[in-house]
XYZ file of C-alpha atoms in Angstrom:
627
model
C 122.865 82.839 78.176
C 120.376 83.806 81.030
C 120.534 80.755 83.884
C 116.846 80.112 84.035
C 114.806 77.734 87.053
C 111.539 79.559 86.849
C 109.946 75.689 86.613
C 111.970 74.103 89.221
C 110.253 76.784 91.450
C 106.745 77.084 90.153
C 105.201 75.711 92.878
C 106.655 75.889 96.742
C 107.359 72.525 98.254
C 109.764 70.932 100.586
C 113.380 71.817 100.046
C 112.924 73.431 96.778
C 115.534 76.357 96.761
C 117.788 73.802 98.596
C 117.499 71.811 95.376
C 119.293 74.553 93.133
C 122.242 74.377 95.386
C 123.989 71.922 93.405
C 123.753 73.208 90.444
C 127.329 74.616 88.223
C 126.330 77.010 85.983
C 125.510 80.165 86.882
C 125.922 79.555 90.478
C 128.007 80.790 93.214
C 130.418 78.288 93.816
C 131.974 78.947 90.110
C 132.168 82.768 90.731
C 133.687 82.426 94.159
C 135.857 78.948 94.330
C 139.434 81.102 93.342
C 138.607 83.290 96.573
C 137.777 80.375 98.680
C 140.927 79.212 97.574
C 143.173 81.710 98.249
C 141.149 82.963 101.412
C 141.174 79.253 103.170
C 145.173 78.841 102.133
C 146.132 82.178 104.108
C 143.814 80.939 106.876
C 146.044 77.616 107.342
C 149.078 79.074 106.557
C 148.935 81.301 109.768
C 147.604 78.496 111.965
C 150.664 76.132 110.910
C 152.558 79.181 111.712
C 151.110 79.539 114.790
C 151.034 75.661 116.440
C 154.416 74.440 114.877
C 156.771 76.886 114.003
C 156.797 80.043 116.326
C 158.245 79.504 119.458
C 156.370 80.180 122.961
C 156.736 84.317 123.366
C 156.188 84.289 119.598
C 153.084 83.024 120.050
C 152.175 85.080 122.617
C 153.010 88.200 120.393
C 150.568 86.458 117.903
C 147.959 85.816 120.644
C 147.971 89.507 121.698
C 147.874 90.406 117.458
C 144.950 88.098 116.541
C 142.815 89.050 119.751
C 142.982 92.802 118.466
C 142.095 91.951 115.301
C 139.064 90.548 116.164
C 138.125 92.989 118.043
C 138.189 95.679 115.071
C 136.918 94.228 112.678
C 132.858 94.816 114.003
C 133.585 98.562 113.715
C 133.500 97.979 109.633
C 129.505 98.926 108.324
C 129.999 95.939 105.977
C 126.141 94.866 106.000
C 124.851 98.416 105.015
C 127.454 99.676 102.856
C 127.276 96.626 100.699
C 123.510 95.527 100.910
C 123.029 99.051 99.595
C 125.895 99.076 96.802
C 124.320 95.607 95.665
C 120.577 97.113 95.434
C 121.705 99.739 93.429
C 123.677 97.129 91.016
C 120.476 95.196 90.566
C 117.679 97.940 89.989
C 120.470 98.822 87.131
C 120.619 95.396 85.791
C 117.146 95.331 85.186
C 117.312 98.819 83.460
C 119.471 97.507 81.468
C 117.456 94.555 80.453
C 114.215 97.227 79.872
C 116.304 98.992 77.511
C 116.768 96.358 74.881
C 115.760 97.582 71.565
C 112.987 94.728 69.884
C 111.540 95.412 66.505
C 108.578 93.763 66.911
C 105.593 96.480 67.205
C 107.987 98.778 64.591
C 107.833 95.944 62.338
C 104.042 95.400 62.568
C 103.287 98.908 62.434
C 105.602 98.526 58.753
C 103.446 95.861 57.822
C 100.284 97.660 58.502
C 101.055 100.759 57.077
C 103.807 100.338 54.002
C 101.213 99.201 51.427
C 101.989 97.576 47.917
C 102.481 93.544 46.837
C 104.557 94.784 43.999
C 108.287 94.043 43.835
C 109.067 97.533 45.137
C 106.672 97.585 47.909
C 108.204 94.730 49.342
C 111.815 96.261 49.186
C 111.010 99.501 50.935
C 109.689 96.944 53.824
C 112.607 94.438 54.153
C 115.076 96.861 53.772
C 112.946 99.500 56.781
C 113.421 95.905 59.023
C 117.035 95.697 58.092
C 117.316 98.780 59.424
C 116.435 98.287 62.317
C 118.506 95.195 62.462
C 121.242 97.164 61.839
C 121.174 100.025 64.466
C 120.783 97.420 67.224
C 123.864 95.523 65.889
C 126.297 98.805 65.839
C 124.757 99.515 69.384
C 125.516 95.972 70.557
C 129.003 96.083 68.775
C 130.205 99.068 70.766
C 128.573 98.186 74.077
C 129.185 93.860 73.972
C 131.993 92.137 73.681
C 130.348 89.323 72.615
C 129.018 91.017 69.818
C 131.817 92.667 69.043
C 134.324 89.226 68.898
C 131.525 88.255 66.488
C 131.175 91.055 64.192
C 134.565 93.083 64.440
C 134.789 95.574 61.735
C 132.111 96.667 59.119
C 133.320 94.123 56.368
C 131.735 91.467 58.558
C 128.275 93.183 58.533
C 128.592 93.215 54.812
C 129.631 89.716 55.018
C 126.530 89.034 57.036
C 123.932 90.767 54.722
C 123.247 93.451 57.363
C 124.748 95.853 54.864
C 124.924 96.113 51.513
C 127.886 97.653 50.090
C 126.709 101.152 48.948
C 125.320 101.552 52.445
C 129.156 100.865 53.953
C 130.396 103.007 51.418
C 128.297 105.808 52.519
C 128.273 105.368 55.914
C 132.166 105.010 55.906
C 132.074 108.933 54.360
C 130.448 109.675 57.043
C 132.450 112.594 58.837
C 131.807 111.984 62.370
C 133.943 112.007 65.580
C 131.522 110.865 67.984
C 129.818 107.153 66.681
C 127.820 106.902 63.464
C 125.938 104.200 64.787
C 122.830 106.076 64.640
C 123.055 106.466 61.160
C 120.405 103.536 60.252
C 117.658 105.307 62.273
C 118.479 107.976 60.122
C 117.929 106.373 56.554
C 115.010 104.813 57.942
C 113.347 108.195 58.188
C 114.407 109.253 54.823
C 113.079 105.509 53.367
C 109.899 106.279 54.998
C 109.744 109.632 53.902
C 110.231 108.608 50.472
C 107.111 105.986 51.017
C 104.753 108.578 52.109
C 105.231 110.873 48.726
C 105.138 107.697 46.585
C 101.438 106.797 48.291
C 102.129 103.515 50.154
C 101.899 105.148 53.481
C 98.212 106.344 53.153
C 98.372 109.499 55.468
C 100.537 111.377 57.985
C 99.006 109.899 60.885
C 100.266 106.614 59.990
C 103.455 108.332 59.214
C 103.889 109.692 62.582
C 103.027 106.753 64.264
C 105.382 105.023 62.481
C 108.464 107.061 63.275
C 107.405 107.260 66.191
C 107.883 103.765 67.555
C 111.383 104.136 65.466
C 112.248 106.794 67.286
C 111.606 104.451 70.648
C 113.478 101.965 69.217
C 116.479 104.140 68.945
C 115.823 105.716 72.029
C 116.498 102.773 73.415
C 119.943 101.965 71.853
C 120.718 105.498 73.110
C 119.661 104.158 76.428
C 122.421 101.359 76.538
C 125.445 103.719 75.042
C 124.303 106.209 77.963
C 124.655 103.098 80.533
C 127.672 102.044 79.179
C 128.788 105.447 79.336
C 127.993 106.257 83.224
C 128.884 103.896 85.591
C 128.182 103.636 89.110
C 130.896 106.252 90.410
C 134.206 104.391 91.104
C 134.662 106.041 94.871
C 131.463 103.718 95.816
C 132.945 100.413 94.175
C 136.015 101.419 95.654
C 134.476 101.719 98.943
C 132.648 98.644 99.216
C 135.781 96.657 97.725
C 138.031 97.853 100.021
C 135.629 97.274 102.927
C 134.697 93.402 102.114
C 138.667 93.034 101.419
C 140.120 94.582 104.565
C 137.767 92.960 106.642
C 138.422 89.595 105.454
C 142.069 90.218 105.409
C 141.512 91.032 109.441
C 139.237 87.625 109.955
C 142.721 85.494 108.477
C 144.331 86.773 111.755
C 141.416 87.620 114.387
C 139.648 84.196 113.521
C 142.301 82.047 114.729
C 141.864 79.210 117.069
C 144.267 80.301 119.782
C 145.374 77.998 122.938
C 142.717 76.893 125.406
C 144.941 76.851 128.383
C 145.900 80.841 128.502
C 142.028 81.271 129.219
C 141.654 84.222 126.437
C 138.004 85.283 126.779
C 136.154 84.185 123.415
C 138.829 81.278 122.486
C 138.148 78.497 124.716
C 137.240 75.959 122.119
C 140.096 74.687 119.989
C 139.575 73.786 116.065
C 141.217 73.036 112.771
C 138.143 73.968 110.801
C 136.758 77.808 111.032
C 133.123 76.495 109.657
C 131.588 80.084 110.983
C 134.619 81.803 109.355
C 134.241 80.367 105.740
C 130.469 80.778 105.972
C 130.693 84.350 106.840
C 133.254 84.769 103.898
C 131.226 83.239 101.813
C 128.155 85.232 102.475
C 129.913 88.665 102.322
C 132.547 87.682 99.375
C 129.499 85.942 97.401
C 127.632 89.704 97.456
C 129.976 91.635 96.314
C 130.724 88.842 93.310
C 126.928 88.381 92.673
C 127.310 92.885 91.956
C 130.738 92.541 90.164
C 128.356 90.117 88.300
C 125.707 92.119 87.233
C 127.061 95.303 86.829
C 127.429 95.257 83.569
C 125.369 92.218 81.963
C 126.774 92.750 78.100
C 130.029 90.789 78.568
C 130.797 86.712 78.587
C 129.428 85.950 82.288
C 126.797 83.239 82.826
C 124.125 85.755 83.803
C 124.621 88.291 81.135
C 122.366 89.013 78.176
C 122.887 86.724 75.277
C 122.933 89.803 72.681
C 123.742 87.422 69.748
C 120.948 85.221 70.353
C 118.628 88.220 70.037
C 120.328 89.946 66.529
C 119.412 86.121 65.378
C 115.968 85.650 66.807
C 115.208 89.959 65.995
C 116.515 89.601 62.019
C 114.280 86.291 61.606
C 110.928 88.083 63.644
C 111.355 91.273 61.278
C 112.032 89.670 57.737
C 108.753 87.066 58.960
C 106.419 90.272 59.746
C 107.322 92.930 57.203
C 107.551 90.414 54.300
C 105.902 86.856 54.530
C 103.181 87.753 56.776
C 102.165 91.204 55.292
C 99.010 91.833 55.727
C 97.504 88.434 55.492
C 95.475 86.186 58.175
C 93.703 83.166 58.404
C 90.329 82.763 56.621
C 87.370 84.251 58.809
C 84.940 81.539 60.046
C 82.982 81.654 62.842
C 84.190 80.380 65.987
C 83.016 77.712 68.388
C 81.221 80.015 70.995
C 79.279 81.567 68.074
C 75.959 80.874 69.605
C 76.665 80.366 73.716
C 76.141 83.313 75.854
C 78.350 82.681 78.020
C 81.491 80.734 76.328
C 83.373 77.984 78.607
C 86.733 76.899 77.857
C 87.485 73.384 79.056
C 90.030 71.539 81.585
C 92.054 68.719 81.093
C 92.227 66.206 84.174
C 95.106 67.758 85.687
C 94.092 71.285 85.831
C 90.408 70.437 86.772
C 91.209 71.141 90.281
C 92.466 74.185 89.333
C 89.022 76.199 88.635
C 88.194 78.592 90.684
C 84.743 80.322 90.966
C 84.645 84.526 89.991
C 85.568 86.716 92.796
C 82.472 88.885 93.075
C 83.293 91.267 96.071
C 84.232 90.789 99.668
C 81.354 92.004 100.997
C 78.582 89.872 98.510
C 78.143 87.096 101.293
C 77.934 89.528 104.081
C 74.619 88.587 105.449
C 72.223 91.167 106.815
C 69.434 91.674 109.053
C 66.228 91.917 107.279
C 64.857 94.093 110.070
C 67.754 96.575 109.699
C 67.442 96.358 105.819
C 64.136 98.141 105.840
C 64.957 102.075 104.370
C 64.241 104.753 107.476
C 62.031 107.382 106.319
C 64.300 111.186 105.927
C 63.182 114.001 107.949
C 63.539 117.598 107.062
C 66.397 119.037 108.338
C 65.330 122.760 109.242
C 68.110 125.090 108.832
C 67.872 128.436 110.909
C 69.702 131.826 110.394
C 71.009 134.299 112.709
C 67.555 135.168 114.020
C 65.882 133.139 116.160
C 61.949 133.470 115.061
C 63.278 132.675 111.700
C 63.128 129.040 110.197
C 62.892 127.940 106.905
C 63.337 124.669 104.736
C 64.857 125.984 101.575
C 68.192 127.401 100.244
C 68.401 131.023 101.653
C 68.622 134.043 99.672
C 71.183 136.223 99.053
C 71.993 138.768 102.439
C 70.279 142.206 101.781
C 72.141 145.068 101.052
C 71.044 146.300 104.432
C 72.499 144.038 105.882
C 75.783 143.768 104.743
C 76.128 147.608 104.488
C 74.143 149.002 106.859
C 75.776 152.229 106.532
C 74.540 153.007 102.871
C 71.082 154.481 101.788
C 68.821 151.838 100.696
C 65.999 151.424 97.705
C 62.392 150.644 97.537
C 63.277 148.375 94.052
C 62.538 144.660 94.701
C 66.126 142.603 95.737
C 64.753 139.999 93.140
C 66.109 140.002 90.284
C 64.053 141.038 86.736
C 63.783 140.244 83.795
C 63.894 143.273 81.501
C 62.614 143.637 77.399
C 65.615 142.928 76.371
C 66.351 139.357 77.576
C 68.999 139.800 79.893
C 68.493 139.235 83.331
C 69.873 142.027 85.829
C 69.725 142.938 89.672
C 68.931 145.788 91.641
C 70.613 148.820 91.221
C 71.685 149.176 94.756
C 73.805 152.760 94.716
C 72.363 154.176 91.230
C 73.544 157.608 92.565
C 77.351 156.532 94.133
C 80.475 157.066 92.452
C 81.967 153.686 92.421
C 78.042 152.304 91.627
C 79.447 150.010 88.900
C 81.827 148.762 90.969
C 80.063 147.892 93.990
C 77.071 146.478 92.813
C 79.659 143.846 90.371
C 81.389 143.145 94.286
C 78.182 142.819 95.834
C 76.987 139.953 93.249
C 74.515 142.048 91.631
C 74.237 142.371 87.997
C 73.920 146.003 86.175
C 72.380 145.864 82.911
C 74.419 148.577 82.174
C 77.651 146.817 82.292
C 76.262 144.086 79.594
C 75.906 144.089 76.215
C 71.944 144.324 75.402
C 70.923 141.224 73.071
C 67.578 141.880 71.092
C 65.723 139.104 71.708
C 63.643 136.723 68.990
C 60.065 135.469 69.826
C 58.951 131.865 68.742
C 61.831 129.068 67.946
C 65.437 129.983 69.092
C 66.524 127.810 66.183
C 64.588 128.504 62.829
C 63.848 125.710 60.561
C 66.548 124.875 58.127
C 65.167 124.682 54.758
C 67.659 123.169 51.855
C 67.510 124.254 48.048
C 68.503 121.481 46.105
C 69.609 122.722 42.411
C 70.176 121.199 39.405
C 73.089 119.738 38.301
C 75.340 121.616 36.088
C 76.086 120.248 32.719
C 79.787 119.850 31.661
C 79.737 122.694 29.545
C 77.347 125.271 31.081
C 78.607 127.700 33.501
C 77.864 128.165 36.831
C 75.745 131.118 36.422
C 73.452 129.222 33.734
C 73.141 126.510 36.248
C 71.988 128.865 38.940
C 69.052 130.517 36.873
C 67.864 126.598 36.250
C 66.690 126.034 39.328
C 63.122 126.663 40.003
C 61.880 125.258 43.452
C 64.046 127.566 45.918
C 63.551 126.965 48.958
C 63.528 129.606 52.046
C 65.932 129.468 55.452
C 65.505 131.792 58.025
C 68.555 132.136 59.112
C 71.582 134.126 56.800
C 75.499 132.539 56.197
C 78.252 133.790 54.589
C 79.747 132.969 51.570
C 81.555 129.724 51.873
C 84.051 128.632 49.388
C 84.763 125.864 47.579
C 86.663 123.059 49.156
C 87.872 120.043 47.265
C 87.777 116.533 48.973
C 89.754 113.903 46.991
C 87.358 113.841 43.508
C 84.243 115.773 45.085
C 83.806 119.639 45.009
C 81.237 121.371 47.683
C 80.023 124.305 46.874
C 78.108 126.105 49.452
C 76.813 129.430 48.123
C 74.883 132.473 49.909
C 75.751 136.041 50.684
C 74.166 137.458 53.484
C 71.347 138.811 50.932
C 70.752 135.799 49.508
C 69.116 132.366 50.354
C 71.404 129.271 51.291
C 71.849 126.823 49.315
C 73.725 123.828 48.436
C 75.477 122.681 45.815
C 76.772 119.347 44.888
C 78.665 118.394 41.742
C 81.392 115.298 41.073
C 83.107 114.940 37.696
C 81.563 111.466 36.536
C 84.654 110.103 35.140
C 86.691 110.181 38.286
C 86.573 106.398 39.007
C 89.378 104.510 40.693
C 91.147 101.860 38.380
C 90.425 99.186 40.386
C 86.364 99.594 39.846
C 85.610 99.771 43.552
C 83.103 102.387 44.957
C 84.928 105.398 46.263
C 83.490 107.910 48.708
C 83.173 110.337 45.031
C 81.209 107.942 43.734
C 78.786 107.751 46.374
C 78.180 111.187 45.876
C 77.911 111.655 42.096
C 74.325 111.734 42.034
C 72.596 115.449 40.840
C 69.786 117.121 43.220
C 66.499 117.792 41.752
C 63.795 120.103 43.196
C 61.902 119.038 46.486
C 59.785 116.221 44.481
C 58.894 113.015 46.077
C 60.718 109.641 44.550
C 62.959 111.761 42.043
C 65.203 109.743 40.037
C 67.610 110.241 37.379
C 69.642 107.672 35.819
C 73.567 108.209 34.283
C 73.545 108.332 30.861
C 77.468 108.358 30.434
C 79.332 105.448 28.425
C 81.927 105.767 30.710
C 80.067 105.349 34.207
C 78.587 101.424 34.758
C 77.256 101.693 37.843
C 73.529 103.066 38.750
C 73.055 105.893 41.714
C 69.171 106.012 42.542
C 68.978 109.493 45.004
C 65.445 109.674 46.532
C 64.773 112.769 48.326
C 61.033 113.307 50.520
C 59.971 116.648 51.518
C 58.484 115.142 54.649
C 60.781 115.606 57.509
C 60.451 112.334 58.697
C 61.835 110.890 55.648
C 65.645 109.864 55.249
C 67.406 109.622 52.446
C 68.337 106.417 51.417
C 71.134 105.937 48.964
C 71.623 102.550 46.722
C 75.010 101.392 45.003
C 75.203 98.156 42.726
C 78.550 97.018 43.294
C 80.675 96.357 40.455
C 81.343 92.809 39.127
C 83.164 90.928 41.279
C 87.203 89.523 40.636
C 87.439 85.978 41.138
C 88.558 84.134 44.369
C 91.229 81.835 45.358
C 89.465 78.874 45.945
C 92.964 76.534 47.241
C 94.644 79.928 49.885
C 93.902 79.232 53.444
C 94.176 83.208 53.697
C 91.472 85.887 54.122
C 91.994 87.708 50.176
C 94.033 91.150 50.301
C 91.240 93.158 48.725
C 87.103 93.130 50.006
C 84.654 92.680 47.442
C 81.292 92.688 49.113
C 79.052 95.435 47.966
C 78.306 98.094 50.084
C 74.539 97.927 49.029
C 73.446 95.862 52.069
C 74.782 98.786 54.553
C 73.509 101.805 52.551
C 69.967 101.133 53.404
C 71.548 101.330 57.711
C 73.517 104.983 57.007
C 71.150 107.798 58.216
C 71.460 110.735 56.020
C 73.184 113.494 57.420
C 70.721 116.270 55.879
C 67.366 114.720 56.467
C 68.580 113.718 60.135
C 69.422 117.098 60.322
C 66.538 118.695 59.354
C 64.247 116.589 61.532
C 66.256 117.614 64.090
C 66.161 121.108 63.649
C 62.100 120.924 63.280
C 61.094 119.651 66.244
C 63.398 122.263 68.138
């Protein structure tokens, strides 16, 4: 797993990088002590040549070898070919990391969203989290081999409850050349699918949103097959290997200690020990390790991602969400701020000297003169126009035709422009006897009331009054024609719609009828006995009340055996007056008394919040009136 020392450098202090230098694990003396190795015993094997063995023109010969090797070896770009190969390798690695699929907001969102506490319900959620579960283990399997040692064929996933043995059977028959492991994403779009038409996902919305974050969760197992796929190209690894190598291989020979008494320039110091040598080696060799390390963070290295440990930590997280903690949460109590303003949270003794005060702006303790605070009273600006005897203090008007085309005839009409009996405002009409009139007076900026559509215009309110008709409600047998000639107090609009038709909402029916002869009018009718099984108040319910004429305090009681609840509908004339609708709630089930959890279902009665909802007629009306 991931070689952590985030605490050992929380804080800066005194030697505290130089502390992680002896640490094992992870570090770079276990990725680089074979190297060393090998790299030190080539080093000593040429200076024992040298000093005992080769006699004295030999060693000249080696002299004359080791001093051009040194003095090749700087022509090798080894700092900027692999500092850049090694950024590269990093920004990757953390790609990588980014990439990991997590099922934690999918989960929630299947917790939130797949309803039911029945046997079934809680099915179609486990086995949506399995899912999940088991697209990032067939990723992992084919990228890792980690995962792969653990879980080698599809009997072990079986073996693991990650599959049942339908699914393997099915995805087995798969015919498919190029990876099924995005076969799981699949059935969880079918599974949710199948949830929507059976009513536990309540809407589309919540459908969408749902696939959705599945569809970023596979996304981002496609992410990891597509960097397992394409590599870093091999002529840059290539590159940079063969340039840390070949130098190296030259420092064995140009780094040699070679006799003080010839005088060579750069070798008059003698030792046994190239300290400078091995440093340098282990700088360079320890960068190109530290990217052989990282570039590819799925395998068995110290740094790489622990993949197991997150299929065990993702399978627990999803089973806890989707199943045990479905939609349930702690009691609701008030907290301990209720009452304070301005809440404080407190310090313990070591973190005390910790608090800092608000940062309010750099510039909120800037202090100022008083006497160069005061406000400078703003002089008018006088603007002046070509001619000189000219000057005026507001916006000019538009250039005269004169002006701009001094060649043309002119009018006597005013260059204001008028207001005409029809409503629409138009300009002079500069040329009325030119050809290209139209055209010149539109370039010119000046509007022909010929080239717009004349408007007849309607004295007094812009918006008439709107005026409602509020029939009778229609018995279950009568017809809708009988139920129109009941209604007696009609009242006028001034304004004409079209026919409208009828549009269903869930158990309610709207009728709006008119032609553009008639009056408007509204119509409201709900079948009684569509009531929800459960007895709560539905948004039908609220509305199955019938409209009398306009007649202060009307009321009219249900006199159905099958409705229990009481719908009081007061409607005032005045415009003033909104309508105020009051529901009884049914009788309430009975609570869990010994559950530390909020209950599943609400049962307060909407009755204290009906009096706060503004009626959306009334409200309309008054609105309408005062325009």
């Amino acid at each position: 797993m991931t070689v952590t020392y985030s605490l050992n450098v929380s804080k800066s202090r005194l030697l505290g990088f130089a502390k992680l230098l002896f640490r094992w694990r992870g570090s770079i003396y276990k990725l680089l002590y074979r190297e060393m190795a090998i790299f030190c015993g080539l080093y000593y094997s040429l200076t024992a040549l040298y000093r005992y063995i080769l006699s004295g023109n030999q060693r000249t010969v080696f002299e004359k070898l080791a001093i051009y090797c040194e003095a090749f070896t700087n022509l090798i770009p080894l700092s900027f070919v692999l500092g850049f190969y090694v950024s590269i390798v990093v920004s990757r690695w953390w790609q990588q990391f980014m990439s990991l699929p997590w099922p934690d907001k999918p989960c929630m969102l299947i917790s939130a969203y797949v309803h039911g506490r029945d046997e079934r319900g809680r099915i179609i959620r486990r086995t949506l989290a399995r899912y999940l579960s088991l697209l990032s283990v067939l990723t992992f399997q084919a990228v890792s081999t980690a995962v792969k040692k653990r879980f080698p064929t599809l009997v072990h996933l079986e073996e693991a409850g990650l599959m049942t043995k339908e699914e393997r059977t099915v995805y087995e028959e798969i015919p498919m050349a190029h990876g099924k492991w995005w076969v799981p994403a699949q059935w969880f779009t079918a599974l949710t699918m199948r949830a929507r038409k059976e009513g536990r996902i309540k809407d589309d919305i919540l459908l969408s949103n749902l696939l959705n974050e599945m569809h970023t969760f596979r996304g981002n197992c496609g992410m990891l097959f597509s960097y397992d796929w394409i590599s870093i190209p091999l002529v840059y690894t290539q590159v940079v290997t063969l340039a840390i190598y070949t130098y190296f291989i030259a420092s064995v020979m140009g780094r040699q200690y070679l006799d003080p008494e010839k005088g060579y320039p750069g070798y008059e110091v003698d030792l046994y020990i190239p300290i400078f040598t091995i440093l340098q080696f282990f700088f360079y060799m320890g960068w190109l390790k530290v990217a052989e390390q990282l570039i590819n963070p799925f395998g068995e290295d110290d740094d790489d991602f622990e993949l197991n440990w997150c299929l065990d930590r993702n399978l627990v997280i999803s089973f806890l969400i989707v199943d045990e903690m479905c939609q349930r949460h702690p009691l609701l109590t008030k907290d301990q701020y209720w009452d304070e303003l301005e809440p404080q949270l407190p310090y313990t003794k070591s973190s005390v000297a910790l608090r800092t005060q608000p940062h309010l702006g750099s510039a909120v303790n800037l202090d100022i003169n008083p006497e160069e605070a005061e406000f400078v009273p703003m002089e008018t600006i006088l603007e002046e126009d070509d001619r000189t005897d000219i000057f005026y203090n507001s916006p000019p008007a538009s250039p005269s035709t004169e002006l701009l085309y001094p060649g043309f005839p002119q009018t006597d009409k005013p260059t204001t422009p008028v207001i005409d009996e029809s409503g629409s405002q138009s300009g002079v009409k500069t040329f009325p006897d030119f050809p290209g009139s139209r055209i010149l007076n539109m370039l010119i900026g000046h509007n022909s009331s010929e080239n717009v559509a004349q408007t007849l215009k309607k004295e007094g309110n812009f918006m008439p009054s709107l005026l409602l008709k509020t029939p009778n409600r229609k018995s279950r047998s009568s017809s809708v024609n009988e139920n129109w000639k009941n209604q007696q107090n009609e009242l006028h609009c001034d304004h004409q719609v079209d026919t409208v038709q009828q549009k269903h909402h869930g158990g309610s029916k709207w009728d709006v009828v008119g032609t553009m002869e008639e009056q408007t009018s509204l119509v409201i009718d709900i079948p009684a006995e569509e009531n929800p099984p459960d007895g709560n108040n539905t948004f039908s319910e609220l509305l199955d009340t019938k409209m009398e004429g306009c007649e202060p305090n009307k009321t009219e009681e249900k006199s159905s055996d099958e409705d229990k609840k009481m719908v009081t509908f007061e409607e005032q004339c005045h415009p003033h007056k909104d309508t105020v609708v009051e529901i009884e709630s049914g009788p309430e089930s009975p609570t869990e008394v010994q559950s530390p959890y909020e209950p599943t279902s609400s049962r307060e009665s909407l009755a204290l919040y009906s009096e706060s909802n503004e009626s959306t007629v009334s409200s309309y009306t008054e609105l309408v009136g005062k325009k």
